[in-house]
Amino acid sequence: SQQGEEDPQALSIQEGENATMNCSYKTSINNLQWYRQNSGRGLVHLILIRSNEREKHSGRLRVTLDTSKKSSSLLITASRAADTASYFCATDAGETSGSRLTFGEGTQLTVNP
Amino acid sequence: DGGITQSPKYLFRKEGQNVTLSCEQNLNHDAMYWYRQDPGQGLRLIYYSQIVNDFQKGDIAEGYSVSREKKESFPLTVTSAQKNPTAFYLCASKILAGGSNEQFFGPGTRLTVL
């Protein structure tokens, strides 16, 4: 079953604007990861945030995690047309679960030039 | 080049036929995973393996089978028992101990049942 739920399902913005995507989950996690998928391709790992972290940055990416609300957000600042892709959150419950990832439904981001 | 490869990129199958999708990695990763992705949706776990000669069912294992005879290889067979096999199949791998916890994905195989 899909644990993660993401919103919005689709987001269309202009180049230079910021894009924010949200993810909610249901069970306890060891870490939460964000992945990007270009159309028809495999997924690429973007960033990982552990359950004891609240915020993490990587270049133009900023991820927050609120374990009390079981939610995370991904912010892409100063977006570019090349950021157009689907973005997925994935929760990892740890080694006791076989280090499985449970993916959300994804947010389709379109950045217009 | 190090990485994870899947073949073929596109695969067509007639109803009632079994078909095997290939997944190979030369990253020396311990665990390997198979996911199914339907249009506009997220990934669902079919099977995973943490060690050679051992594997576990994921959330949607019915109609699929796997083997893990070598660390580098984790082929997926889509059997005739899978009622709706047309989908995009993704293979992934990761290091288990001391790794970064991220999964590395192959480019995917798009299976179409005619």
mmCIF file of C-alpha atoms in Angstrom:
data_model
loop_
_atom_site.group_PDB
_atom_site.id
_atom_site.type_symbol
_atom_site.label_atom_id
_atom_site.label_comp_id
_atom_site.label_asym_id
_atom_site.label_seq_id
_atom_site.Cartn_x
_atom_site.Cartn_y
_atom_site.Cartn_z
ATOM 1 C CA SER A 1 0.000 0.000 0.000
ATOM 2 C CA GLN A 2 1.110 3.546 -0.634
ATOM 3 C CA GLN A 3 2.009 5.255 2.601
ATOM 4 C CA GLY A 4 2.976 8.608 1.233
ATOM 5 C CA GLU A 5 0.487 11.068 -0.079
ATOM 6 C CA GLU A 6 1.722 14.073 -1.929
ATOM 7 C CA ASP A 7 0.176 17.343 -2.811
ATOM 8 C CA PRO A 8 -0.302 18.968 -5.089
ATOM 9 C CA GLN A 9 -0.615 16.244 -7.722
ATOM 10 C CA ALA A 10 0.470 18.780 -10.320
ATOM 11 C CA LEU A 11 2.177 22.158 -10.084
ATOM 12 C CA SER A 12 2.874 24.626 -12.871
ATOM 13 C CA ILE A 13 5.090 27.661 -12.241
ATOM 14 C CA GLN A 14 7.256 30.170 -14.093
ATOM 15 C CA GLU A 15 11.022 29.995 -14.221
ATOM 16 C CA GLY A 16 12.565 31.749 -11.254
ATOM 17 C CA GLU A 17 9.661 31.033 -8.915
ATOM 18 C CA ASN A 18 9.885 28.658 -5.970
ATOM 19 C CA ALA A 19 8.127 25.279 -5.972
ATOM 20 C CA THR A 20 6.870 23.605 -2.813
ATOM 21 C CA MET A 21 5.695 20.009 -2.656
ATOM 22 C CA ASN A 22 4.267 18.299 0.392
ATOM 23 C CA CYS A 23 4.261 14.689 1.544
ATOM 24 C CA SER A 24 2.334 13.012 4.355
ATOM 25 C CA TYR A 25 2.862 9.526 5.713
ATOM 26 C CA LYS A 26 1.228 7.230 8.233
ATOM 27 C CA THR A 27 3.740 5.106 10.148
ATOM 28 C CA SER A 28 7.023 5.603 11.989
ATOM 29 C CA ILE A 29 10.058 6.147 9.821
ATOM 30 C CA ASN A 30 13.838 5.922 10.013
ATOM 31 C CA ASN A 31 14.289 8.454 7.226
ATOM 32 C CA LEU A 32 12.405 10.109 4.371
ATOM 33 C CA GLN A 33 13.839 10.548 0.906
ATOM 34 C CA TRP A 34 12.920 12.606 -2.134
ATOM 35 C CA TYR A 35 13.451 11.363 -5.677
ATOM 36 C CA ARG A 36 13.053 12.928 -9.084
ATOM 37 C CA GLN A 37 11.876 11.177 -12.251
ATOM 38 C CA ASN A 38 12.088 12.577 -15.745
ATOM 39 C CA SER A 39 9.399 11.252 -18.046
ATOM 40 C CA GLY A 40 9.943 7.586 -18.936
ATOM 41 C CA ARG A 41 13.203 7.320 -16.986
ATOM 42 C CA GLY A 42 14.437 5.856 -13.733
ATOM 43 C CA LEU A 43 14.383 7.711 -10.443
ATOM 44 C CA VAL A 44 17.258 9.816 -9.171
ATOM 45 C CA HIS A 45 17.859 10.377 -5.482
ATOM 46 C CA LEU A 46 17.769 14.028 -4.427
ATOM 47 C CA ILE A 47 17.995 14.259 -0.667
ATOM 48 C CA LEU A 48 17.502 12.241 2.517
ATOM 49 C CA ILE A 49 16.364 13.539 5.891
ATOM 50 C CA ARG A 50 16.581 11.383 9.020
ATOM 51 C CA SER A 51 13.825 11.148 11.595
ATOM 52 C CA ASN A 52 15.851 13.155 14.123
ATOM 53 C CA GLU A 53 16.441 16.027 11.667
ATOM 54 C CA ARG A 54 14.031 18.886 11.036
ATOM 55 C CA GLU A 55 15.546 20.614 8.024
ATOM 56 C CA LYS A 56 18.162 19.883 5.401
ATOM 57 C CA HIS A 57 19.580 21.805 2.467
ATOM 58 C CA SER A 58 21.294 20.722 -0.729
ATOM 59 C CA GLY A 59 21.954 23.390 -3.331
ATOM 60 C CA ARG A 60 18.558 24.797 -4.349
ATOM 61 C CA LEU A 61 16.709 22.118 -2.410
ATOM 62 C CA ARG A 62 15.342 22.500 1.093
ATOM 63 C CA VAL A 63 13.590 19.664 2.874
ATOM 64 C CA THR A 64 11.718 19.847 6.155
ATOM 65 C CA LEU A 65 10.389 17.026 8.276
ATOM 66 C CA ASP A 66 7.767 17.205 11.030
ATOM 67 C CA THR A 67 7.501 13.780 12.636
ATOM 68 C CA SER A 68 4.711 14.915 14.971
ATOM 69 C CA LYS A 69 2.553 15.714 11.941
ATOM 70 C CA LYS A 70 4.060 12.917 9.830
ATOM 71 C CA SER A 71 4.744 15.307 7.003
ATOM 72 C CA SER A 72 7.596 16.615 4.889
ATOM 73 C CA SER A 73 8.003 19.329 2.321
ATOM 74 C CA LEU A 74 10.416 19.826 -0.557
ATOM 75 C CA LEU A 75 11.195 23.382 -1.655
ATOM 76 C CA ILE A 76 12.992 24.062 -4.929
ATOM 77 C CA THR A 77 14.153 27.656 -5.077
ATOM 78 C CA ALA A 78 14.726 29.720 -8.230
ATOM 79 C CA SER A 79 13.260 26.997 -10.432
ATOM 80 C CA ARG A 80 14.511 26.307 -13.949
ATOM 81 C CA ALA A 81 12.845 24.711 -16.960
ATOM 82 C CA ALA A 82 15.178 21.738 -16.436
ATOM 83 C CA ASP A 83 13.496 21.097 -13.059
ATOM 84 C CA THR A 84 10.404 19.898 -14.928
ATOM 85 C CA ALA A 85 9.877 16.321 -13.702
ATOM 86 C CA SER A 86 7.881 14.199 -11.261
ATOM 87 C CA TYR A 87 8.964 14.322 -7.644
ATOM 88 C CA PHE A 88 8.330 11.489 -5.196
ATOM 89 C CA CYS A 89 8.738 11.183 -1.479
ATOM 90 C CA ALA A 90 9.654 7.771 -0.077
ATOM 91 C CA THR A 91 9.674 6.614 3.520
ATOM 92 C CA ASP A 92 12.176 4.132 4.939
ATOM 93 C CA ALA A 93 11.152 2.314 8.103
ATOM 94 C CA GLY A 94 14.658 0.935 8.627
ATOM 95 C CA GLU A 95 16.409 -2.410 8.515
ATOM 96 C CA THR A 96 13.658 -4.276 10.363
ATOM 97 C CA SER A 97 11.459 -3.688 7.317
ATOM 98 C CA GLY A 98 14.151 -4.861 4.899
ATOM 99 C CA SER A 99 15.140 -1.280 4.141
ATOM 100 C CA ARG A 100 12.115 -1.060 1.901
ATOM 101 C CA LEU A 101 10.995 2.268 0.525
ATOM 102 C CA THR A 102 7.306 3.172 0.348
ATOM 103 C CA PHE A 103 6.628 5.768 -2.314
ATOM 104 C CA GLY A 104 4.019 8.469 -2.585
ATOM 105 C CA GLU A 105 1.973 9.145 -5.702
ATOM 106 C CA GLY A 106 4.211 12.001 -6.789
ATOM 107 C CA THR A 107 3.918 15.632 -7.803
ATOM 108 C CA GLN A 108 4.273 16.537 -11.483
ATOM 109 C CA LEU A 109 6.165 19.830 -11.647
ATOM 110 C CA THR A 110 6.165 21.909 -14.818
ATOM 111 C CA VAL A 111 8.452 24.943 -14.967
ATOM 112 C CA ASN A 112 7.563 27.241 -17.838
ATOM 113 C CA PRO A 113 10.382 29.228 -19.490
ATOM 114 C CA ASP B 1 31.111 2.513 -15.901
ATOM 115 C CA GLY B 2 29.432 1.572 -12.638
ATOM 116 C CA GLY B 3 25.688 1.385 -12.522
ATOM 117 C CA ILE B 4 22.500 -0.557 -12.741
ATOM 118 C CA THR B 5 21.180 -1.691 -16.097
ATOM 119 C CA GLN B 6 17.865 -3.072 -17.243
ATOM 120 C CA SER B 7 17.039 -4.777 -20.489
ATOM 121 C CA PRO B 8 15.248 -4.602 -22.732
ATOM 122 C CA LYS B 9 14.019 -0.995 -22.701
ATOM 123 C CA TYR B 10 10.746 -1.967 -24.403
ATOM 124 C CA LEU B 11 9.130 -5.380 -24.326
ATOM 125 C CA PHE B 12 6.006 -6.668 -25.993
ATOM 126 C CA ARG B 13 4.285 -9.818 -24.940
ATOM 127 C CA LYS B 14 1.280 -11.748 -26.067
ATOM 128 C CA GLU B 15 -1.314 -12.697 -23.487
ATOM 129 C CA GLY B 16 -0.558 -16.017 -21.841
ATOM 130 C CA GLN B 17 3.213 -15.766 -22.263
ATOM 131 C CA ASN B 18 5.769 -15.524 -19.501
ATOM 132 C CA VAL B 19 8.470 -12.897 -19.930
ATOM 133 C CA THR B 20 11.681 -12.198 -18.003
ATOM 134 C CA LEU B 21 13.066 -8.723 -17.348
ATOM 135 C CA SER B 22 16.769 -8.384 -16.699
ATOM 136 C CA CYS B 23 18.400 -6.291 -13.961
ATOM 137 C CA GLU B 24 22.178 -6.195 -13.440
ATOM 138 C CA GLN B 25 24.326 -4.038 -11.167
ATOM 139 C CA ASN B 26 28.099 -3.709 -10.833
ATOM 140 C CA LEU B 27 27.962 -1.485 -7.754
ATOM 141 C CA ASN B 28 28.533 -4.398 -5.343
ATOM 142 C CA HIS B 29 25.238 -3.527 -3.679
ATOM 143 C CA ASP B 30 23.702 -6.033 -1.283
ATOM 144 C CA ALA B 31 19.995 -5.426 -1.816
ATOM 145 C CA MET B 32 17.982 -5.304 -4.999
ATOM 146 C CA TYR B 33 14.369 -4.304 -5.575
ATOM 147 C CA TRP B 34 11.707 -4.534 -8.275
ATOM 148 C CA TYR B 35 8.968 -1.910 -8.579
ATOM 149 C CA ARG B 36 5.992 -1.482 -10.839
ATOM 150 C CA GLN B 37 4.823 1.974 -11.939
ATOM 151 C CA ASP B 38 1.484 2.622 -13.626
ATOM 152 C CA PRO B 39 0.796 5.868 -15.532
ATOM 153 C CA GLY B 40 0.642 8.925 -13.287
ATOM 154 C CA GLN B 41 1.250 6.901 -10.157
ATOM 155 C CA GLY B 42 3.991 6.129 -7.678
ATOM 156 C CA LEU B 43 6.090 2.982 -7.391
ATOM 157 C CA ARG B 44 4.796 -0.223 -5.847
ATOM 158 C CA LEU B 45 7.182 -2.881 -4.542
ATOM 159 C CA ILE B 46 6.959 -6.307 -6.188
ATOM 160 C CA TYR B 47 9.893 -8.261 -4.691
ATOM 161 C CA TYR B 48 13.148 -7.494 -2.953
ATOM 162 C CA SER B 49 16.299 -9.374 -2.025
ATOM 163 C CA GLN B 50 18.832 -8.509 0.656
ATOM 164 C CA ILE B 51 21.218 -11.407 0.042
ATOM 165 C CA VAL B 52 21.987 -14.022 -2.578
ATOM 166 C CA ASN B 53 19.541 -16.946 -2.701
ATOM 167 C CA ASP B 54 16.984 -15.111 -0.571
ATOM 168 C CA PHE B 55 14.118 -12.787 -1.475
ATOM 169 C CA GLN B 56 10.863 -11.485 -0.002
ATOM 170 C CA LYS B 57 7.488 -10.542 -1.427
ATOM 171 C CA GLY B 58 6.592 -6.907 -1.631
ATOM 172 C CA ASP B 59 3.117 -5.417 -1.783
ATOM 173 C CA ILE B 60 2.084 -6.763 -5.198
ATOM 174 C CA ALA B 61 3.973 -10.055 -5.713
ATOM 175 C CA GLU B 62 1.099 -12.071 -7.184
ATOM 176 C CA GLY B 63 1.797 -13.105 -10.772
ATOM 177 C CA TYR B 64 5.523 -12.382 -10.512
ATOM 178 C CA SER B 65 8.585 -14.455 -9.633
ATOM 179 C CA VAL B 66 12.261 -13.641 -9.039
ATOM 180 C CA SER B 67 15.597 -15.319 -8.418
ATOM 181 C CA ARG B 68 18.864 -14.119 -6.887
ATOM 182 C CA GLU B 69 21.532 -16.621 -7.853
ATOM 183 C CA LYS B 70 24.247 -13.966 -8.123
ATOM 184 C CA LYS B 71 24.795 -10.758 -6.200
ATOM 185 C CA GLU B 72 24.859 -8.741 -9.422
ATOM 186 C CA SER B 73 21.645 -10.065 -10.942
ATOM 187 C CA PHE B 74 17.956 -10.019 -9.969
ATOM 188 C CA PRO B 75 15.737 -11.054 -12.911
ATOM 189 C CA LEU B 76 11.965 -10.628 -12.708
ATOM 190 C CA THR B 77 9.583 -12.994 -14.484
ATOM 191 C CA VAL B 78 6.117 -11.738 -15.277
ATOM 192 C CA THR B 79 3.948 -14.827 -15.514
ATOM 193 C CA SER B 80 0.667 -15.408 -17.303
ATOM 194 C CA ALA B 81 -0.989 -15.278 -13.874
ATOM 195 C CA GLN B 82 -0.415 -11.509 -13.701
ATOM 196 C CA LYS B 83 -3.780 -10.116 -14.762
ATOM 197 C CA ASN B 84 -2.683 -6.656 -15.875
ATOM 198 C CA PRO B 85 1.056 -6.717 -16.614
ATOM 199 C CA THR B 86 1.278 -3.660 -18.876
ATOM 200 C CA ALA B 87 3.358 -1.189 -16.877
ATOM 201 C CA PHE B 88 6.780 0.413 -16.410
ATOM 202 C CA TYR B 89 9.110 -1.799 -14.350
ATOM 203 C CA LEU B 90 11.976 -0.329 -12.353
ATOM 204 C CA CYS B 91 14.839 -2.144 -10.670
ATOM 205 C CA ALA B 92 16.889 -0.608 -7.867
ATOM 206 C CA SER B 93 19.782 -1.533 -5.619
ATOM 207 C CA LYS B 94 21.406 -0.279 -2.435
ATOM 208 C CA ILE B 95 24.140 -0.969 0.076
ATOM 209 C CA LEU B 96 22.704 -2.280 3.322
ATOM 210 C CA ALA B 97 25.334 -1.733 6.006
ATOM 211 C CA GLY B 98 27.159 1.560 6.251
ATOM 212 C CA GLY B 99 25.580 2.966 3.135
ATOM 213 C CA SER B 100 23.771 6.199 2.481
ATOM 214 C CA ASN B 101 20.295 4.560 2.524
ATOM 215 C CA GLU B 102 19.521 5.777 -0.978
ATOM 216 C CA GLN B 103 18.420 3.423 -3.704
ATOM 217 C CA PHE B 104 19.976 3.565 -7.158
ATOM 218 C CA PHE B 105 17.557 2.994 -10.014
ATOM 219 C CA GLY B 106 17.942 1.492 -13.457
ATOM 220 C CA PRO B 107 16.409 3.136 -16.546
ATOM 221 C CA GLY B 108 13.336 0.880 -16.525
ATOM 222 C CA THR B 109 11.617 -1.564 -18.869
ATOM 223 C CA ARG B 110 8.268 -0.724 -20.408
ATOM 224 C CA LEU B 111 6.218 -3.896 -20.830
ATOM 225 C CA THR B 112 3.194 -3.923 -23.107
ATOM 226 C CA VAL B 113 0.867 -6.889 -23.382
ATOM 227 C CA LEU B 114 -0.730 -7.142 -26.814
#
